[in-house]
Short mmCIF file of C-alpha atoms in Angstrom, two decimals:
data_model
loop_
_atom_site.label_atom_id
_atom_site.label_comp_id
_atom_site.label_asym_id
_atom_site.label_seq_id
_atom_site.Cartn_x
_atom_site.Cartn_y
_atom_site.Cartn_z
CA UNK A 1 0.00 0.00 0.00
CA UNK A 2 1.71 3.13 -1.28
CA UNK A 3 1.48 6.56 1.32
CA UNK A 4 2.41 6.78 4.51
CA UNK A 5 1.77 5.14 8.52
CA UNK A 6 1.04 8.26 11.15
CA UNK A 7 0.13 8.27 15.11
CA UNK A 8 -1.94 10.75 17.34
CA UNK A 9 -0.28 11.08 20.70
CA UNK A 10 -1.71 12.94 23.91
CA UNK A 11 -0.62 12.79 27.45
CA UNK A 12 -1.41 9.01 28.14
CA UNK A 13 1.55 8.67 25.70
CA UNK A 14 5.47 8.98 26.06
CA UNK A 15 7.38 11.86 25.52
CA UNK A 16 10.13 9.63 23.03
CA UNK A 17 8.06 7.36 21.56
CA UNK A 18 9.91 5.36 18.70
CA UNK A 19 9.05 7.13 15.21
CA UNK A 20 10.53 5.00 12.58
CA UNK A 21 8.08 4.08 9.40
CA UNK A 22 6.23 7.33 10.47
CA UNK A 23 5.33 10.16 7.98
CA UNK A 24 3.67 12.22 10.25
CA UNK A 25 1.87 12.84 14.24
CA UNK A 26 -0.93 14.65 15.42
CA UNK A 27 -0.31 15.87 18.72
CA UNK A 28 -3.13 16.82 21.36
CA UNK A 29 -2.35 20.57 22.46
CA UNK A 30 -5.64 22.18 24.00
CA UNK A 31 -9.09 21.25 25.69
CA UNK A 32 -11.56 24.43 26.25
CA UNK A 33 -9.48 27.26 27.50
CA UNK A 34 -7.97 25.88 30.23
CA UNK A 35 -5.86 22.95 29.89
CA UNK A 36 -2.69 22.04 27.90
CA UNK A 37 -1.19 18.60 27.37
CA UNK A 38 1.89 19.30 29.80
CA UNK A 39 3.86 17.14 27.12
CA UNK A 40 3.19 19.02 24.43
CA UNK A 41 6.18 20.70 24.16
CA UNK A 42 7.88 17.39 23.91
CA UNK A 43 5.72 15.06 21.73
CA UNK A 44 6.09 18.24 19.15
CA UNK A 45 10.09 18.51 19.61
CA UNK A 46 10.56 15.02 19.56
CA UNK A 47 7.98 14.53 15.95
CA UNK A 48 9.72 17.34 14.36
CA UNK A 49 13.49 16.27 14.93
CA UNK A 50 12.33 13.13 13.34
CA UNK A 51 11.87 15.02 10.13
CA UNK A 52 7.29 13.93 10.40
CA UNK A 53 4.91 16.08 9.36
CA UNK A 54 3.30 17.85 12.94
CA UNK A 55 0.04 18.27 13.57
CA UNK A 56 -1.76 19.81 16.33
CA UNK A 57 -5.48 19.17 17.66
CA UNK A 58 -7.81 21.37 19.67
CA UNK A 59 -10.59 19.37 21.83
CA UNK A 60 -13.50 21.44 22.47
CA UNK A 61 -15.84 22.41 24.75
CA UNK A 62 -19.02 23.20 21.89
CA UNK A 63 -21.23 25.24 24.82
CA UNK A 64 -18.23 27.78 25.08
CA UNK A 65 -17.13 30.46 22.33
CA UNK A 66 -14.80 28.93 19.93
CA UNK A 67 -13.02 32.08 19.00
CA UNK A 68 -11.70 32.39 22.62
CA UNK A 69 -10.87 28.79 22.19
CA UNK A 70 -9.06 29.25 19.08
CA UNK A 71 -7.40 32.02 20.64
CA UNK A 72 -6.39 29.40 23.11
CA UNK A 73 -5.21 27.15 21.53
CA UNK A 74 -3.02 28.98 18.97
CA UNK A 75 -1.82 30.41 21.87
CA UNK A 76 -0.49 27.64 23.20
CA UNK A 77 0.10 25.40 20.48
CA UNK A 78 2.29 27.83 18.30
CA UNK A 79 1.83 26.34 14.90
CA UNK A 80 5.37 26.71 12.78
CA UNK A 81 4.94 27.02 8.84
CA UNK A 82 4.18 23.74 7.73
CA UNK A 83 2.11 22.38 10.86
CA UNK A 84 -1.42 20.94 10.29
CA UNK A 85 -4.25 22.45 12.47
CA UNK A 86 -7.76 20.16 13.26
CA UNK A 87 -10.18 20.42 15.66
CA UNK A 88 -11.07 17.20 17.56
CA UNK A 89 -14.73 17.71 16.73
CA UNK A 90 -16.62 14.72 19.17
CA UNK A 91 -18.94 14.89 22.23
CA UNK A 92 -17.90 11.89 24.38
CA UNK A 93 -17.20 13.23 28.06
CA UNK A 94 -19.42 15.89 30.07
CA UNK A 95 -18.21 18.88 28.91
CA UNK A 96 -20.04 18.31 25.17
CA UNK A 97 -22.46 15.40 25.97
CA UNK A 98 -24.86 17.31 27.31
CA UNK A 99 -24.88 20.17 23.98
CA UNK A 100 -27.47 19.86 20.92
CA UNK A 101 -26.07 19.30 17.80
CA UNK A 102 -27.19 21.89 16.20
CA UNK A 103 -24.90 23.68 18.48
CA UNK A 104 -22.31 21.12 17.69
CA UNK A 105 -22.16 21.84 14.27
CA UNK A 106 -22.23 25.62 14.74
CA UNK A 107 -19.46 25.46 17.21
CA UNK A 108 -17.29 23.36 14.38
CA UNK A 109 -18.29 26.11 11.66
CA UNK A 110 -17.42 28.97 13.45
CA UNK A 111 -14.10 27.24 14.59
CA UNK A 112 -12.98 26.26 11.52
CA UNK A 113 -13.58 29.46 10.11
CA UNK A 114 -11.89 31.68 12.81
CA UNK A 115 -8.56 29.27 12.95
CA UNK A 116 -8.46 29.53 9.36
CA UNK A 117 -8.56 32.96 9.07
CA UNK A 118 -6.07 33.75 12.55
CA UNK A 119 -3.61 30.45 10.72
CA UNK A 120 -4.09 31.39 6.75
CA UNK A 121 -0.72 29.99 5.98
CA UNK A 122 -1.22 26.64 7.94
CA UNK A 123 -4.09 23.60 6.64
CA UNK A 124 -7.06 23.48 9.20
CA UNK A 125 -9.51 20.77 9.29
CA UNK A 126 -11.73 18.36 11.05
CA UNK A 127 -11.24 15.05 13.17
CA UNK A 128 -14.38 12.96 13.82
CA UNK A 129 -15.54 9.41 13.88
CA UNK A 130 -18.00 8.10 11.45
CA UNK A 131 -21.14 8.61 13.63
CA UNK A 132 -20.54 12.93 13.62
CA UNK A 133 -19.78 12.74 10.01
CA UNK A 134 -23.02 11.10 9.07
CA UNK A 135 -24.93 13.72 11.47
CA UNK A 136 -23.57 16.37 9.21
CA UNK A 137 -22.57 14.63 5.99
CA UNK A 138 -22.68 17.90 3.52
CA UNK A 139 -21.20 19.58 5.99
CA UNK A 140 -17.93 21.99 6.40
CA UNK A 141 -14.69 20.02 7.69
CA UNK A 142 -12.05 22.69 6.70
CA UNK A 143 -8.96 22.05 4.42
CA UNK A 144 -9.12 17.98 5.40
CA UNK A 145 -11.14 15.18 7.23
CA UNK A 146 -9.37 12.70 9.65
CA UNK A 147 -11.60 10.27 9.98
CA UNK A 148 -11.44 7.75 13.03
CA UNK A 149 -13.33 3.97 11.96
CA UNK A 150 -11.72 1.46 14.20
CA UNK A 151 -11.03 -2.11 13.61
CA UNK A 152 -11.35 -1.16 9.67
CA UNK A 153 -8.26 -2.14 7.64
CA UNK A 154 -6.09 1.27 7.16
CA UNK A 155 -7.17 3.17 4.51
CA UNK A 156 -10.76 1.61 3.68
CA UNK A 157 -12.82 3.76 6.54
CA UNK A 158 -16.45 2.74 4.88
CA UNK A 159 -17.31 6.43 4.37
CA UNK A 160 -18.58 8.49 1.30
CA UNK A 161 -16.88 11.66 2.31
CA UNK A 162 -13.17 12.63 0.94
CA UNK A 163 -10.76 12.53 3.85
CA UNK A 164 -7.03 12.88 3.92
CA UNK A 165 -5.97 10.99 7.15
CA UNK A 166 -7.49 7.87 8.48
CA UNK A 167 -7.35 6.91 12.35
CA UNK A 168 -7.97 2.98 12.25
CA UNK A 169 -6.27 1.30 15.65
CA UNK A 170 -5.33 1.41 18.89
CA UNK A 171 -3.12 -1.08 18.67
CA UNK A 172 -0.68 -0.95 21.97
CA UNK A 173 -2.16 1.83 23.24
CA UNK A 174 -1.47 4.24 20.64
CA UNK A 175 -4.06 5.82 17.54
CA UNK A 176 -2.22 4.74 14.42
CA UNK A 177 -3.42 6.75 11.54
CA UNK A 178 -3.12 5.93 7.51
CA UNK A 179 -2.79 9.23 5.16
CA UNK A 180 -2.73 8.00 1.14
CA UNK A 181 -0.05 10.40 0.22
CA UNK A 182 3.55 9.23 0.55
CA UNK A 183 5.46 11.18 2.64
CA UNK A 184 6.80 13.74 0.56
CA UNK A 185 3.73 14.30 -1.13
CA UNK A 186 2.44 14.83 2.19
CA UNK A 187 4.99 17.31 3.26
CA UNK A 188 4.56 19.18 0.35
CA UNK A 189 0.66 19.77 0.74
CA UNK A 190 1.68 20.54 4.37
CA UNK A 191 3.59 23.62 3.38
CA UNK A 192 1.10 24.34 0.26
CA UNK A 193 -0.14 27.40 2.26
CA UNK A 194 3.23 29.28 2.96
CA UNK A 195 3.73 30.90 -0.65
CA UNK A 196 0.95 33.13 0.07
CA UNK A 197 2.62 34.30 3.19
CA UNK A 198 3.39 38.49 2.41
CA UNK A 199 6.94 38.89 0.70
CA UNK A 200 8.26 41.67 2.43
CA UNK A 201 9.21 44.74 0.69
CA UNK A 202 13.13 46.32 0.52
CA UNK A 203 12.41 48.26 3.08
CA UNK A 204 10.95 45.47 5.01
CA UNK A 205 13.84 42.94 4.79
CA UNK A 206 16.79 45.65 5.40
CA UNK A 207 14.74 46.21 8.70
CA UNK A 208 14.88 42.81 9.72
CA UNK A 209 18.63 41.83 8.95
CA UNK A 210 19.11 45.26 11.05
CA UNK A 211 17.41 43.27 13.79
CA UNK A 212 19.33 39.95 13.49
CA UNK A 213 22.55 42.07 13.22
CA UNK A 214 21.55 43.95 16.56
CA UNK A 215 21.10 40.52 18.09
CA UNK A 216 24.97 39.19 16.98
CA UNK A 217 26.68 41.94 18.36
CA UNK A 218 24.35 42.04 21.66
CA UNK A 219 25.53 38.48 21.31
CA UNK A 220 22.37 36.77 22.46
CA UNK A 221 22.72 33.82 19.94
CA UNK A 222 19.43 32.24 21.28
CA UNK A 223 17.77 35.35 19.54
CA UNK A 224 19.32 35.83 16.44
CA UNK A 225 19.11 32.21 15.40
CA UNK A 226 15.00 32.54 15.79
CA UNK A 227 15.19 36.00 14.02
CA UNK A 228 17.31 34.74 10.96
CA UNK A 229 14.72 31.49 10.68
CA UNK A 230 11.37 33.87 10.87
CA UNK A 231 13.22 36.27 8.27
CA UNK A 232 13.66 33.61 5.96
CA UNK A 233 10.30 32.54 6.12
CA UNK A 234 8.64 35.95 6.45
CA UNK A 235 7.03 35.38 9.65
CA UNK A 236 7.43 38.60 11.12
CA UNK A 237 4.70 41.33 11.30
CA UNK A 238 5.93 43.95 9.06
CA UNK A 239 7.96 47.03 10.88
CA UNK A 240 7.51 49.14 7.46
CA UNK A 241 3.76 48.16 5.81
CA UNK A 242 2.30 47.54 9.19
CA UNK A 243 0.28 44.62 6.94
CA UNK A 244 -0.01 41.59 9.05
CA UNK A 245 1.95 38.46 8.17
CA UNK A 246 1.08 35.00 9.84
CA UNK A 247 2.65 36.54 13.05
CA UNK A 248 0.40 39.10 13.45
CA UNK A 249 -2.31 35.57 14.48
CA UNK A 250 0.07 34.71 16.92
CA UNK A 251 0.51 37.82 18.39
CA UNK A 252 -3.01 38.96 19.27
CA UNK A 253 -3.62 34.99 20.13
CA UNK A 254 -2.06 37.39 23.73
CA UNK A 255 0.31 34.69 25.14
CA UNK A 256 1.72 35.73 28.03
CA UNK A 257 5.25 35.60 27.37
CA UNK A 258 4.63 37.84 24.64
CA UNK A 259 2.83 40.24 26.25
CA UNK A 260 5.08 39.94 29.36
CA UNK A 261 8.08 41.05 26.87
CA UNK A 262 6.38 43.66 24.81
CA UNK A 263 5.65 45.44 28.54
CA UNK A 264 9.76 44.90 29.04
CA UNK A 265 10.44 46.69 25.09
CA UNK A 266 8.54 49.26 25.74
CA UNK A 267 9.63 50.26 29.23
CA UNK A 268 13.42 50.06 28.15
CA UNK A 269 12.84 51.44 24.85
CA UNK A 270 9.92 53.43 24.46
CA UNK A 271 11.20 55.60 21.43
CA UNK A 272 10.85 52.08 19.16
CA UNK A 273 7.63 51.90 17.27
CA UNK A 274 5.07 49.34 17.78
CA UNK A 275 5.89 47.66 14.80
CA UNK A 276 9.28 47.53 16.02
CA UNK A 277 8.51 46.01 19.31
CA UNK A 278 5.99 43.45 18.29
CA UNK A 279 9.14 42.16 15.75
CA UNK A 280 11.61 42.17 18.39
CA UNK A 281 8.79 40.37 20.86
CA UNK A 282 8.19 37.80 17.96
CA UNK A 283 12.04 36.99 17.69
CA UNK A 284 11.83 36.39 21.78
CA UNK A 285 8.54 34.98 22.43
CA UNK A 286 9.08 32.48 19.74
CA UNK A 287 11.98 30.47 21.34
CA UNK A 288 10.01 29.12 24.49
CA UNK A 289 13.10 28.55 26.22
CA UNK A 290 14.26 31.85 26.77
CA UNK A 291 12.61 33.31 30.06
CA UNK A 292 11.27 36.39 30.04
CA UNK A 293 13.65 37.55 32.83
CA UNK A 294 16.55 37.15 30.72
CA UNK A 295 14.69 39.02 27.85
CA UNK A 296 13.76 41.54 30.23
CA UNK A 297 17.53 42.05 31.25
CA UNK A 298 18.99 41.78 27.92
CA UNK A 299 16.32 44.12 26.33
CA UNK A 300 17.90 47.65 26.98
CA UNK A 301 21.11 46.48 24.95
CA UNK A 302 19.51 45.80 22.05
CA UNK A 303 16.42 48.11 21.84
CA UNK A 304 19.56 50.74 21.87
CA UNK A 305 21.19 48.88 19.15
CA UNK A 306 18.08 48.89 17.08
CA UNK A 307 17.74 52.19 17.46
CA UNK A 308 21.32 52.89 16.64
#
């Protein structure tokens, strides 16, 4: 069978689980707006070094708003160029039992729509079982359906619908998922989305290197390594157009580091425009290692250097 073998993981799994034969992992990030698989971080790290195709999944609580949930959960999931977004759209446990499906299917809708426009350079789409896609069979999924039919053979769910990814076992404890793409093809639909990410003017780009320069000579390598990746992908909100680029989602998604570091900028450096600070935040707030104390201490040296 030609494509290529995946696995969903979630806390209940390891944080090193063995990846060979894999093409790609989903990776359970959110549920509601309070609670983050604590091994996130991990699972992600330890699916990307492996070269796989990352995905990240939202569970939801459909009685709640979803755009404070998608605010959530791009908040805390971080999606890099690349990374594949669905929602976990099922009603199982209390929190969604209890809610109509009319309101279901609203609550997917509006979800969909609102990740897709706050993540327009990542795919977004739909998880469900067989059961919720018959309940709404003409309806919206987003860019892809993962379908979950257990106990079928991989790759033959039983279902009338197109769908990209297929969740068909649980064999030792794990979701093993089929996708009919090999796993280049699959990377390269993955990253379909990224060409229409904003090239930056002249103006733009001399900005930028300005920035990664100011972070070599303040010699905070941590930094400058992130800024030199997000300028080669054009990640950054631009300083000069003020035009939002796929940062500008992940900055008003209000994580806390970020906002805890754009209060540090602009105390230290107040004279910087706000386009300048939220590009210098970006460059921090996207390495999740760095604490904001030591951005907070290291800020004054290079807010004067970009400045300078």
């Amino acid at each position: 069978m030609t494509g290529c073998q995946g696995q969903d993981w979630a806390s209940y799994q390891a944080t090193n689980l063995p990846t060979a034969g894999l093409g790609f992992v989903f990776v359970k990030a959110t549920e509601g707006t309070g609670y983050t698989n604590p091994k996130y971080a991990a699972q992600i790290a330890h699916a990307r070094a492996a070269g796989l195709v990352v995905g990240s999944y939202h569970y939801p609580h459909m009685a709640a708003d979803p755009a404070a949930e998608v605010t959530y959960f791009l908040a805390n999931a971080k999606p890099q160029p690349g990374d594949v977004l669905a929602l976990d759209w099922e009603g199982y446990d209390d929190a969604n039992k209890s809610v109509p499906m009319a309101r279901q299917i609203a609550y997917r809708n509006a979800f969909l729509a609102r990740l897709a426009a706050a993540a327009p350079h990542n795919q977004v789409g739909t998880y469900c079982n067989a059961d919720y896609l018959n309940r709404d069979p003409n309806g919206t999924y987003g860019d892809f359906l993962w379908i979950a039919t257990a106990k079928l053979a991989a790759g033959l769910p039983g279902i009338n619908h197109s769908w990209l990814f297929h969740q068909y076992g649980t064999a030792g404890g794990i979701d093993h998922d089929y996708c009919p793409l090999t796993p280049a093809q699959l990377k390269t639909w993955a990253h379909a989305k990224e060409d229409d990410i904003m090239a930056l003017s002249a103006d733009d780009k001399t900005w930028l290197q300005n920035a990664v320069n100011a972070a070599v000579k303040a010699q905070i390598p941590a930094i400058a390594k992130e800024a030199a990746h997000q300028v080669a992908i054009y990640q950054w909100a631009s300083p000069v157009s003020g035009k939002p680029t796929m940062l500008g989602s992940f900055l008003a998604a209000g994580d806390q580091h970020t906002q805890d570091i754009l209060a540090a900028v602009k105390t230290a450096a107040p004279a910087l425009t706000d386009d300048q600070v939220q590009a210098l935040a970006a460059a921090l707030a996207s390495n999740p290692g760095l604490a904001t104390a030591i951005a907070t201490a290291s800020i004054g040296e290079l807010a004067a250097r970009l400045q300078s």
